[in-house]
PDB file of N, CA and C in Angstrom:
ATOM      1  N   MET A   1     -17.310  14.948  -1.785  1.00 35.00           N
ATOM      2  CA  MET A   1     -16.399  16.078  -1.727  1.00 35.00           C
ATOM      3  C   MET A   1     -14.979  15.555  -1.601  1.00 35.00           C
ATOM      4  N   THR A   2     -14.084  16.066  -2.416  1.00 36.00           N
ATOM      5  CA  THR A   2     -12.685  15.678  -2.327  1.00 36.00           C
ATOM      6  C   THR A   2     -11.877  16.840  -1.801  1.00 36.00           C
ATOM      7  N   THR A   3     -10.767  16.513  -1.204  1.00 37.00           N
ATOM      8  CA  THR A   3      -9.884  17.523  -0.653  1.00 37.00           C
ATOM      9  C   THR A   3      -8.590  17.486  -1.428  1.00 37.00           C
ATOM     10  N   SER A   4      -8.210  18.624  -1.992  1.00 36.00           N
ATOM     11  CA  SER A   4      -6.956  18.662  -2.737  1.00 36.00           C
ATOM     12  C   SER A   4      -5.799  18.746  -1.766  1.00 36.00           C
ATOM     13  N   ALA A   5      -4.606  18.576  -2.291  1.00 37.00           N
ATOM     14  CA  ALA A   5      -3.413  18.601  -1.447  1.00 37.00           C
ATOM     15  C   ALA A   5      -3.211  19.946  -0.781  1.00 37.00           C
ATOM     16  N   HIS A   6      -3.876  20.977  -1.286  1.00 38.00           N
ATOM     17  CA  HIS A   6      -3.656  22.301  -0.719  1.00 38.00           C
ATOM     18  C   HIS A   6      -4.862  22.840   0.027  1.00 38.00           C
ATOM     19  N   ASP A   7      -5.951  22.076   0.115  1.00 41.00           N
ATOM     20  CA  ASP A   7      -7.106  22.517   0.871  1.00 41.00           C
ATOM     21  C   ASP A   7      -6.824  22.340   2.350  1.00 41.00           C
ATOM     22  N   PRO A   8      -7.153  23.346   3.167  1.00 42.00           N
ATOM     23  CA  PRO A   8      -6.984  23.158   4.602  1.00 42.00           C
ATOM     24  C   PRO A   8      -8.027  22.180   5.111  1.00 42.00           C
ATOM     25  N   ALA A   9      -7.741  21.595   6.244  1.00 41.00           N
ATOM     26  CA  ALA A   9      -8.717  20.708   6.865  1.00 41.00           C
ATOM     27  C   ALA A   9      -9.917  21.533   7.284  1.00 41.00           C
ATOM     28  N   PRO A  10     -11.117  20.941   7.301  1.00 43.00           N
ATOM     29  CA  PRO A  10     -12.288  21.677   7.766  1.00 43.00           C
ATOM     30  C   PRO A  10     -12.036  22.237   9.151  1.00 43.00           C
ATOM     31  N   GLY A  11     -12.514  23.454   9.381  1.00 42.00           N
ATOM     32  CA  GLY A  11     -12.284  24.098  10.660  1.00 42.00           C
ATOM     33  C   GLY A  11     -10.883  24.651  10.783  1.00 42.00           C
ATOM     34  N   GLY A  12     -10.159  24.730   9.653  1.00 42.00           N
ATOM     35  CA  GLY A  12      -8.771  25.187   9.655  1.00 42.00           C
ATOM     36  C   GLY A  12      -8.658  26.648  10.005  1.00 42.00           C
ATOM     37  N   GLY A  13      -7.486  27.155   9.923  1.00 41.00           N
ATOM     38  CA  GLY A  13      -7.246  28.541  10.256  1.00 41.00           C
ATOM     39  C   GLY A  13      -6.286  28.634  11.406  1.00 41.00           C
ATOM     40  N   ALA A  14      -6.441  29.684  12.193  1.00 39.00           N
ATOM     41  CA  ALA A  14      -5.488  29.960  13.254  1.00 39.00           C
ATOM     42  C   ALA A  14      -5.831  29.257  14.561  1.00 39.00           C
ATOM     43  N   ASP A  15      -6.939  28.505  14.607  1.00 42.00           N
ATOM     44  CA  ASP A  15      -7.314  27.817  15.833  1.00 42.00           C
ATOM     45  C   ASP A  15      -6.230  26.845  16.255  1.00 42.00           C
ATOM     46  N   SER A  16      -5.997  26.764  17.555  1.00 42.00           N
ATOM     47  CA  SER A  16      -5.052  25.759  18.035  1.00 42.00           C
ATOM     48  C   SER A  16      -5.728  24.400  17.995  1.00 42.00           C
ATOM     49  N   ALA A  17      -4.941  23.345  17.997  1.00 44.00           N
ATOM     50  CA  ALA A  17      -5.486  21.990  17.930  1.00 44.00           C
ATOM     51  C   ALA A  17      -6.399  21.717  19.120  1.00 44.00           C
ATOM     52  N   ALA A  18      -6.077  22.274  20.264  1.00 41.00           N
ATOM     53  CA  ALA A  18      -6.883  22.027  21.455  1.00 41.00           C
ATOM     54  C   ALA A  18      -8.260  22.657  21.337  1.00 41.00           C
ATOM     55  N   ASP A  19      -8.397  23.723  20.544  1.00 39.00           N
ATOM     56  CA  ASP A  19      -9.665  24.409  20.388  1.00 39.00           C
ATOM     57  C   ASP A  19     -10.498  23.856  19.245  1.00 39.00           C
ATOM     58  N   THR A  20      -9.950  22.946  18.461  1.00 40.00           N
ATOM     59  CA  THR A  20     -10.640  22.430  17.297  1.00 40.00           C
ATOM     60  C   THR A  20     -11.642  21.367  17.715  1.00 40.00           C
ATOM     61  N   ASP A  21     -12.904  21.535  17.304  1.00 38.00           N
ATOM     62  CA  ASP A  21     -13.951  20.570  17.624  1.00 38.00           C
ATOM     63  C   ASP A  21     -13.994  19.525  16.531  1.00 38.00           C
ATOM     64  N   LEU A  22     -13.440  18.348  16.795  1.00 45.00           N
ATOM     65  CA  LEU A  22     -13.341  17.297  15.795  1.00 45.00           C
ATOM     66  C   LEU A  22     -13.956  16.012  16.311  1.00 45.00           C
ATOM     67  N   ASP A  23     -14.471  15.202  15.389  1.00 54.00           N
ATOM     68  CA  ASP A  23     -14.935  13.862  15.723  1.00 54.00           C
ATOM     69  C   ASP A  23     -13.768  12.918  15.505  1.00 54.00           C
ATOM     70  N   ALA A  24     -12.951  12.733  16.532  1.00 60.00           N
ATOM     71  CA  ALA A  24     -11.736  11.929  16.397  1.00 60.00           C
ATOM     72  C   ALA A  24     -12.039  10.436  16.367  1.00 60.00           C
ATOM     73  N   GLY A  25     -13.304  10.042  16.395  1.00 76.00           N
ATOM     74  CA  GLY A  25     -13.649   8.633  16.350  1.00 76.00           C
ATOM     75  C   GLY A  25     -13.749   8.067  14.945  1.00 76.00           C
ATOM     76  N   THR A  26     -13.505   8.879  13.927  1.00 86.00           N
ATOM     77  CA  THR A  26     -13.548   8.422  12.538  1.00 86.00           C
ATOM     78  C   THR A  26     -12.187   8.635  11.895  1.00 86.00           C
ATOM     79  N   PRO A  27     -11.866   7.890  10.822  1.00 88.00           N
ATOM     80  CA  PRO A  27     -10.584   8.135  10.147  1.00 88.00           C
ATOM     81  C   PRO A  27     -10.440   9.587   9.697  1.00 88.00           C
ATOM     82  N   LEU A  28     -11.518  10.181   9.166  1.00 92.00           N
ATOM     83  CA  LEU A  28     -11.455  11.575   8.731  1.00 92.00           C
ATOM     84  C   LEU A  28     -11.247  12.503   9.921  1.00 92.00           C
ATOM     85  N   GLY A  29     -11.924  12.209  11.027  1.00 91.00           N
ATOM     86  CA  GLY A  29     -11.756  13.025  12.227  1.00 91.00           C
ATOM     87  C   GLY A  29     -10.333  12.977  12.757  1.00 91.00           C
ATOM     88  N   VAL A  30      -9.738  11.793  12.745  1.00 91.00           N
ATOM     89  CA  VAL A  30      -8.346  11.657  13.184  1.00 91.00           C
ATOM     90  C   VAL A  30      -7.440  12.430  12.229  1.00 91.00           C
ATOM     91  N   ALA A  31      -7.693  12.320  10.923  1.00 94.00           N
ATOM     92  CA  ALA A  31      -6.884  13.044   9.934  1.00 94.00           C
ATOM     93  C   ALA A  31      -7.003  14.549  10.135  1.00 94.00           C
ATOM     94  N   GLN A  32      -8.193  15.037  10.456  1.00 94.00           N
ATOM     95  CA  GLN A  32      -8.378  16.465  10.710  1.00 94.00           C
ATOM     96  C   GLN A  32      -7.627  16.894  11.964  1.00 94.00           C
ATOM     97  N   CYS A  33      -7.629  16.047  12.975  1.00 94.00           N
ATOM     98  CA  CYS A  33      -6.877  16.321  14.194  1.00 94.00           C
ATOM     99  C   CYS A  33      -5.384  16.367  13.892  1.00 94.00           C
ATOM    100  N   VAL A  34      -4.900  15.400  13.116  1.00 94.00           N
ATOM    101  CA  VAL A  34      -3.491  15.369  12.707  1.00 94.00           C
ATOM    102  C   VAL A  34      -3.145  16.650  11.960  1.00 94.00           C
ATOM    103  N   SER A  35      -4.006  17.057  11.037  1.00 96.00           N
ATOM    104  CA  SER A  35      -3.771  18.268  10.257  1.00 96.00           C
ATOM    105  C   SER A  35      -3.655  19.491  11.166  1.00 96.00           C
ATOM    106  N   ALA A  36      -4.545  19.599  12.142  1.00 96.00           N
ATOM    107  CA  ALA A  36      -4.509  20.727  13.072  1.00 96.00           C
ATOM    108  C   ALA A  36      -3.218  20.731  13.889  1.00 96.00           C
ATOM    109  N   LEU A  37      -2.782  19.559  14.327  1.00 95.00           N
ATOM    110  CA  LEU A  37      -1.543  19.475  15.102  1.00 95.00           C
ATOM    111  C   LEU A  37      -0.328  19.782  14.239  1.00 95.00           C
ATOM    112  N   TRP A  38      -0.348  19.351  12.971  1.00 95.00           N
ATOM    113  CA  TRP A  38       0.758  19.668  12.069  1.00 95.00           C
ATOM    114  C   TRP A  38       0.847  21.169  11.840  1.00 95.00           C
ATOM    115  N   ARG A  39      -0.307  21.845  11.709  1.00 96.00           N
ATOM    116  CA  ARG A  39      -0.287  23.313  11.553  1.00 96.00           C
ATOM    117  C   ARG A  39       0.452  23.941  12.726  1.00 96.00           C
ATOM    118  N   GLU A  40       0.137  23.452  13.911  1.00 95.00           N
ATOM    119  CA  GLU A  40       0.763  23.983  15.120  1.00 95.00           C
ATOM    120  C   GLU A  40       2.255  23.644  15.180  1.00 95.00           C
ATOM    121  N   ALA A  41       2.602  22.387  14.967  1.00 94.00           N
ATOM    122  CA  ALA A  41       3.994  21.937  15.089  1.00 94.00           C
ATOM    123  C   ALA A  41       4.897  22.538  14.020  1.00 94.00           C
ATOM    124  N   LEU A  42       4.349  22.728  12.816  1.00 95.00           N
ATOM    125  CA  LEU A  42       5.151  23.242  11.703  1.00 95.00           C
ATOM    126  C   LEU A  42       4.972  24.738  11.500  1.00 95.00           C
ATOM    127  N   ASN A  43       4.159  25.359  12.354  1.00 94.00           N
ATOM    128  CA  ASN A  43       3.874  26.787  12.241  1.00 94.00           C
ATOM    129  C   ASN A  43       3.413  27.126  10.821  1.00 94.00           C
ATOM    130  N   ALA A  44       2.500  26.308  10.311  1.00 95.00           N
ATOM    131  CA  ALA A  44       1.988  26.471   8.950  1.00 95.00           C
ATOM    132  C   ALA A  44       0.599  27.102   9.001  1.00 95.00           C
ATOM    133  N   ASP A  45       0.304  27.932   8.009  1.00 95.00           N
ATOM    134  CA  ASP A  45      -1.019  28.540   7.930  1.00 95.00           C
ATOM    135  C   ASP A  45      -2.081  27.516   7.552  1.00 95.00           C
ATOM    136  N   GLU A  46      -1.729  26.613   6.644  1.00 95.00           N
ATOM    137  CA  GLU A  46      -2.673  25.611   6.177  1.00 95.00           C
ATOM    138  C   GLU A  46      -1.966  24.270   6.014  1.00 95.00           C
ATOM    139  N   VAL A  47      -2.665  23.204   6.357  1.00 97.00           N
ATOM    140  CA  VAL A  47      -2.187  21.845   6.105  1.00 97.00           C
ATOM    141  C   VAL A  47      -3.378  21.059   5.576  1.00 97.00           C
ATOM    142  N   GLY A  48      -3.293  20.659   4.317  1.00 97.00           N
ATOM    143  CA  GLY A  48      -4.348  19.850   3.718  1.00 97.00           C
ATOM    144  C   GLY A  48      -4.214  18.401   4.132  1.00 97.00           C
ATOM    145  N   LEU A  49      -5.280  17.662   3.957  1.00 97.00           N
ATOM    146  CA  LEU A  49      -5.286  16.261   4.370  1.00 97.00           C
ATOM    147  C   LEU A  49      -4.310  15.402   3.584  1.00 97.00           C
ATOM    148  N   ASP A  50      -3.915  15.857   2.399  1.00 98.00           N
ATOM    149  CA  ASP A  50      -2.989  15.088   1.568  1.00 98.00           C
ATOM    150  C   ASP A  50      -1.618  15.751   1.450  1.00 98.00           C
ATOM    151  N   ASP A  51      -1.353  16.750   2.278  1.00 98.00           N
ATOM    152  CA  ASP A  51      -0.042  17.400   2.273  1.00 98.00           C
ATOM    153  C   ASP A  51       0.976  16.504   2.970  1.00 98.00           C
ATOM    154  N   ASP A  52       2.170  16.446   2.408  1.00 98.00           N
ATOM    155  CA  ASP A  52       3.243  15.616   2.942  1.00 98.00           C
ATOM    156  C   ASP A  52       3.993  16.364   4.043  1.00 98.00           C
ATOM    157  N   PHE A  53       4.212  15.686   5.149  1.00 97.00           N
ATOM    158  CA  PHE A  53       4.906  16.254   6.302  1.00 97.00           C
ATOM    159  C   PHE A  53       6.247  16.870   5.909  1.00 97.00           C
ATOM    160  N   PHE A  54       6.995  16.162   5.084  1.00 96.00           N
ATOM    161  CA  PHE A  54       8.334  16.622   4.713  1.00 96.00           C
ATOM    162  C   PHE A  54       8.287  17.756   3.698  1.00 96.00           C
ATOM    163  N   ASP A  55       7.306  17.740   2.796  1.00 96.00           N
ATOM    164  CA  ASP A  55       7.139  18.834   1.842  1.00 96.00           C
ATOM    165  C   ASP A  55       6.750  20.131   2.536  1.00 96.00           C
ATOM    166  N   LEU A  56       6.136  20.022   3.704  1.00 96.00           N
ATOM    167  CA  LEU A  56       5.743  21.198   4.481  1.00 96.00           C
ATOM    168  C   LEU A  56       6.887  21.729   5.339  1.00 96.00           C
ATOM    169  N   GLY A  57       8.047  21.093   5.256  1.00 96.00           N
ATOM    170  CA  GLY A  57       9.196  21.529   6.041  1.00 96.00           C
ATOM    171  C   GLY A  57       9.442  20.684   7.273  1.00 96.00           C
ATOM    172  N   GLY A  58       8.668  19.619   7.441  1.00 96.00           N
ATOM    173  CA  GLY A  58       8.867  18.735   8.578  1.00 96.00           C
ATOM    174  C   GLY A  58      10.174  17.974   8.458  1.00 96.00           C
ATOM    175  N   ASN A  59      10.764  17.672   9.609  1.00 96.00           N
ATOM    176  CA  ASN A  59      12.007  16.904   9.660  1.00 96.00           C
ATOM    177  C   ASN A  59      12.011  16.110  10.963  1.00 96.00           C
ATOM    178  N   SER A  60      13.112  15.457  11.257  1.00 95.00           N
ATOM    179  CA  SER A  60      13.148  14.620  12.456  1.00 95.00           C
ATOM    180  C   SER A  60      12.951  15.439  13.730  1.00 95.00           C
ATOM    181  N   ILE A  61      13.432  16.658  13.750  1.00 95.00           N
ATOM    182  CA  ILE A  61      13.269  17.498  14.945  1.00 95.00           C
ATOM    183  C   ILE A  61      11.807  17.867  15.148  1.00 95.00           C
ATOM    184  N   SER A  62      11.126  18.271  14.074  1.00 95.00           N
ATOM    185  CA  SER A  62       9.707  18.603  14.215  1.00 95.00           C
ATOM    186  C   SER A  62       8.882  17.348  14.501  1.00 95.00           C
ATOM    187  N   ALA A  63       9.310  16.197  14.006  1.00 96.00           N
ATOM    188  CA  ALA A  63       8.613  14.941  14.311  1.00 96.00           C
ATOM    189  C   ALA A  63       8.743  14.614  15.796  1.00 96.00           C
ATOM    190  N   VAL A  64       9.913  14.880  16.383  1.00 95.00           N
ATOM    191  CA  VAL A  64      10.110  14.658  17.817  1.00 95.00           C
ATOM    192  C   VAL A  64       9.137  15.524  18.614  1.00 95.00           C
ATOM    193  N   ARG A  65       8.908  16.761  18.178  1.00 94.00           N
ATOM    194  CA  ARG A  65       7.945  17.642  18.850  1.00 94.00           C
ATOM    195  C   ARG A  65       6.512  17.159  18.633  1.00 94.00           C
ATOM    196  N   LEU A  66       6.246  16.610  17.460  1.00 94.00           N
ATOM    197  CA  LEU A  66       4.891  16.205  17.097  1.00 94.00           C
ATOM    198  C   LEU A  66       4.432  14.938  17.820  1.00 94.00           C
ATOM    199  N   VAL A  67       5.344  14.019  18.090  1.00 93.00           N
ATOM    200  CA  VAL A  67       4.980  12.741  18.716  1.00 93.00           C
ATOM    201  C   VAL A  67       4.193  12.943  20.013  1.00 93.00           C
ATOM    202  N   PRO A  68       4.685  13.725  20.979  1.00 94.00           N
ATOM    203  CA  PRO A  68       3.898  13.877  22.210  1.00 94.00           C
ATOM    204  C   PRO A  68       2.596  14.652  21.996  1.00 94.00           C
ATOM    205  N   MET A  69       2.576  15.560  21.026  1.00 93.00           N
ATOM    206  CA  MET A  69       1.346  16.294  20.729  1.00 93.00           C
ATOM    207  C   MET A  69       0.259  15.330  20.256  1.00 93.00           C
ATOM    208  N   LEU A  70       0.619  14.446  19.316  1.00 91.00           N
ATOM    209  CA  LEU A  70      -0.333  13.458  18.805  1.00 91.00           C
ATOM    210  C   LEU A  70      -0.739  12.482  19.905  1.00 91.00           C
ATOM    211  N   SER A  71       0.249  12.016  20.666  1.00 88.00           N
ATOM    212  CA  SER A  71      -0.032  11.046  21.727  1.00 88.00           C
ATOM    213  C   SER A  71      -0.995  11.621  22.757  1.00 88.00           C
ATOM    214  N   GLU A  72      -0.755  12.859  23.171  1.00 89.00           N
ATOM    215  CA  GLU A  72      -1.609  13.486  24.174  1.00 89.00           C
ATOM    216  C   GLU A  72      -3.008  13.735  23.626  1.00 89.00           C
ATOM    217  N   ARG A  73      -3.089  14.278  22.428  1.00 89.00           N
ATOM    218  CA  ARG A  73      -4.394  14.624  21.838  1.00 89.00           C
ATOM    219  C   ARG A  73      -5.243  13.384  21.570  1.00 89.00           C
ATOM    220  N   LEU A  74      -4.604  12.303  21.080  1.00 85.00           N
ATOM    221  CA  LEU A  74      -5.351  11.103  20.707  1.00 85.00           C
ATOM    222  C   LEU A  74      -5.341  10.031  21.789  1.00 85.00           C
ATOM    223  N   GLY A  75      -4.532  10.226  22.833  1.00 79.00           N
ATOM    224  CA  GLY A  75      -4.487   9.267  23.923  1.00 79.00           C
ATOM    225  C   GLY A  75      -3.840   7.947  23.548  1.00 79.00           C
ATOM    226  N   VAL A  76      -2.823   8.006  22.681  1.00 80.00           N
ATOM    227  CA  VAL A  76      -2.145   6.788  22.222  1.00 80.00           C
ATOM    228  C   VAL A  76      -0.648   7.033  22.202  1.00 80.00           C
ATOM    229  N   ASP A  77       0.096   5.944  22.092  1.00 83.00           N
ATOM    230  CA  ASP A  77       1.538   6.057  21.902  1.00 83.00           C
ATOM    231  C   ASP A  77       1.819   6.109  20.406  1.00 83.00           C
ATOM    232  N   VAL A  78       2.240   7.263  19.932  1.00 89.00           N
ATOM    233  CA  VAL A  78       2.595   7.458  18.525  1.00 89.00           C
ATOM    234  C   VAL A  78       4.114   7.479  18.446  1.00 89.00           C
ATOM    235  N   THR A  79       4.670   6.816  17.448  1.00 93.00           N
ATOM    236  CA  THR A  79       6.123   6.802  17.270  1.00 93.00           C
ATOM    237  C   THR A  79       6.512   7.623  16.047  1.00 93.00           C
ATOM    238  N   MET A  80       7.766   8.016  16.003  1.00 94.00           N
ATOM    239  CA  MET A  80       8.267   8.754  14.839  1.00 94.00           C
ATOM    240  C   MET A  80       8.151   7.912  13.580  1.00 94.00           C
ATOM    241  N   SER A  81       8.375   6.612  13.694  1.00 95.00           N
ATOM    242  CA  SER A  81       8.316   5.762  12.503  1.00 95.00           C
ATOM    243  C   SER A  81       6.922   5.759  11.887  1.00 95.00           C
ATOM    244  N   VAL A  82       5.883   5.877  12.704  1.00 94.00           N
ATOM    245  CA  VAL A  82       4.523   5.942  12.163  1.00 94.00           C
ATOM    246  C   VAL A  82       4.353   7.221  11.348  1.00 94.00           C
ATOM    247  N   ILE A  83       4.904   8.324  11.827  1.00 95.00           N
ATOM    248  CA  ILE A  83       4.833   9.587  11.078  1.00 95.00           C
ATOM    249  C   ILE A  83       5.602   9.457   9.771  1.00 95.00           C
ATOM    250  N   PHE A  84       6.795   8.885   9.827  1.00 96.00           N
ATOM    251  CA  PHE A  84       7.611   8.741   8.616  1.00 96.00           C
ATOM    252  C   PHE A  84       6.960   7.800   7.605  1.00 96.00           C
ATOM    253  N   ASP A  85       6.329   6.732   8.085  1.00 97.00           N
ATOM    254  CA  ASP A  85       5.706   5.752   7.194  1.00 97.00           C
ATOM    255  C   ASP A  85       4.360   6.217   6.643  1.00 97.00           C
ATOM    256  N   HIS A  86       3.727   7.177   7.295  1.00 97.00           N
ATOM    257  CA  HIS A  86       2.410   7.692   6.898  1.00 97.00           C
ATOM    258  C   HIS A  86       2.482   9.222   6.918  1.00 97.00           C
ATOM    259  N   PRO A  87       3.135   9.825   5.905  1.00 97.00           N
ATOM    260  CA  PRO A  87       3.504  11.236   5.970  1.00 97.00           C
ATOM    261  C   PRO A  87       2.424  12.258   5.621  1.00 97.00           C
ATOM    262  N   THR A  88       1.173  11.834   5.423  1.00 98.00           N
ATOM    263  CA  THR A  88       0.104  12.815   5.219  1.00 98.00           C
ATOM    264  C   THR A  88      -0.916  12.653   6.341  1.00 98.00           C
ATOM    265  N   PRO A  89      -1.640  13.723   6.673  1.00 97.00           N
ATOM    266  CA  PRO A  89      -2.669  13.586   7.703  1.00 97.00           C
ATOM    267  C   PRO A  89      -3.690  12.489   7.379  1.00 97.00           C
ATOM    268  N   ARG A  90      -4.068  12.364   6.106  1.00 96.00           N
ATOM    269  CA  ARG A  90      -5.045  11.341   5.730  1.00 96.00           C
ATOM    270  C   ARG A  90      -4.487   9.932   5.983  1.00 96.00           C
ATOM    271  N   GLU A  91      -3.241   9.682   5.547  1.00 96.00           N
ATOM    272  CA  GLU A  91      -2.627   8.363   5.743  1.00 96.00           C
ATOM    273  C   GLU A  91      -2.440   8.062   7.227  1.00 96.00           C
ATOM    274  N   LEU A  92      -1.936   9.042   7.968  1.00 95.00           N
ATOM    275  CA  LEU A  92      -1.697   8.838   9.393  1.00 95.00           C
ATOM    276  C   LEU A  92      -3.013   8.648  10.140  1.00 95.00           C
ATOM    277  N   GLY A  93      -4.026   9.433   9.768  1.00 92.00           N
ATOM    278  CA  GLY A  93      -5.340   9.280  10.389  1.00 92.00           C
ATOM    279  C   GLY A  93      -5.916   7.893  10.173  1.00 92.00           C
ATOM    280  N   LYS A  94      -5.797   7.392   8.947  1.00 92.00           N
ATOM    281  CA  LYS A  94      -6.286   6.032   8.659  1.00 92.00           C
ATOM    282  C   LYS A  94      -5.520   4.998   9.476  1.00 92.00           C
ATOM    283  N   LYS A  95      -4.203   5.152   9.538  1.00 90.00           N
ATOM    284  CA  LYS A  95      -3.373   4.195  10.276  1.00 90.00           C
ATOM    285  C   LYS A  95      -3.734   4.188  11.759  1.00 90.00           C
ATOM    286  N   LEU A  96      -3.817   5.364  12.351  1.00 83.00           N
ATOM    287  CA  LEU A  96      -4.131   5.443  13.774  1.00 83.00           C
ATOM    288  C   LEU A  96      -5.528   4.906  14.050  1.00 83.00           C
ATOM    289  N   HIS A  97      -6.470   5.204  13.169  1.00 82.00           N
ATOM    290  CA  HIS A  97      -7.825   4.693  13.354  1.00 82.00           C
ATOM    291  C   HIS A  97      -7.852   3.175  13.214  1.00 82.00           C
ATOM    292  N   THR A  98      -7.129   2.638  12.223  1.00 79.00           N
ATOM    293  CA  THR A  98      -7.053   1.190  12.016  1.00 79.00           C
ATOM    294  C   THR A  98      -6.486   0.488  13.243  1.00 79.00           C
ATOM    295  N   LEU A  99      -5.547   1.128  13.897  1.00 71.00           N
ATOM    296  CA  LEU A  99      -4.942   0.544  15.099  1.00 71.00           C
ATOM    297  C   LEU A  99      -5.864   0.654  16.308  1.00 71.00           C
ATOM    298  N   GLY A 100      -7.025   1.256  16.115  1.00 63.00           N
ATOM    299  CA  GLY A 100      -7.961   1.402  17.220  1.00 63.00           C
ATOM    300  C   GLY A 100      -7.637   2.572  18.107  1.00 63.00           C
ATOM    301  N   THR A 101      -6.886   3.530  17.558  1.00 46.00           N
ATOM    302  CA  THR A 101      -6.449   4.660  18.370  1.00 46.00           C
ATOM    303  C   THR A 101      -7.198   5.933  18.045  1.00 46.00           C
ATOM    304  N   GLY A 102      -8.246   5.855  17.271  1.00 45.00           N
ATOM    305  CA  GLY A 102      -8.961   7.051  16.853  1.00 45.00           C
ATOM    306  C   GLY A 102      -9.824   7.675  17.920  1.00 45.00           C
ATOM    307  N   VAL A 103     -10.061   6.971  19.007  1.00 49.00           N
ATOM    308  CA  VAL A 103     -10.896   7.510  20.062  1.00 49.00           C
ATOM    309  C   VAL A 103     -10.003   7.958  21.209  1.00 49.00           C
ATOM    310  N   PRO A 104     -10.065   9.241  21.585  1.00 48.00           N
ATOM    311  CA  PRO A 104      -9.219   9.713  22.676  1.00 48.00           C
ATOM    312  C   PRO A 104      -9.364   8.831  23.910  1.00 48.00           C
ATOM    313  N   GLY A 105      -8.229   8.501  24.500  1.00 46.00           N
ATOM    314  CA  GLY A 105      -8.209   7.671  25.690  1.00 46.00           C
ATOM    315  C   GLY A 105      -8.154   6.183  25.408  1.00 46.00           C
ATOM    316  N   LYS A 106      -8.348   5.785  24.160  1.00 48.00           N
ATOM    317  CA  LYS A 106      -8.297   4.366  23.797  1.00 48.00           C
ATOM    318  C   LYS A 106      -6.940   4.073  23.209  1.00 48.00           C
ATOM    319  N   SER A 107      -6.236   3.116  23.763  1.00 45.00           N
ATOM    320  CA  SER A 107      -4.899   2.799  23.278  1.00 45.00           C
ATOM    321  C   SER A 107      -4.759   1.306  23.082  1.00 45.00           C
ATOM    322  N   GLU A 108      -4.489   0.931  21.838  1.00 44.00           N
ATOM    323  CA  GLU A 108      -4.180  -0.445  21.519  1.00 44.00           C
ATOM    324  C   GLU A 108      -2.822  -0.448  20.868  1.00 44.00           C
ATOM    325  N   GLY A 109      -2.196  -1.582  20.737  1.00 46.00           N
ATOM    326  CA  GLY A 109      -0.839  -1.702  20.206  1.00 46.00           C
ATOM    327  C   GLY A 109      -0.569  -0.837  19.010  1.00 46.00           C
ATOM    328  N   ALA A 110       0.523  -0.068  19.071  1.00 41.00           N
ATOM    329  CA  ALA A 110       0.866   0.828  17.968  1.00 41.00           C
ATOM    330  C   ALA A 110       1.958   0.273  17.187  1.00 41.00           C
TER     331      ALA A 110
END
């Protein structure tokens, strides 16, 4: 199954990120978590796994709001530069998982 740039993440909709039941221990799970948090931070109805943060209206101010949301949800230190360098939920999810940060409460060098 492939996800187009406009498909919402599984479990999408109006649910808040805190209410979303995700397996954050996988790259896809982290990407789905990122997508849910972006919906909340950008006040967007849908965020697909391949949607670009900036194309959705994201900017440095919304990135500043998003950093603590991601850090708290995933239990890692996320920086703005990571968001800028990996501007889709899929890319960011892969990056965070690669860094060993895909499991809540686990934090390795970011």
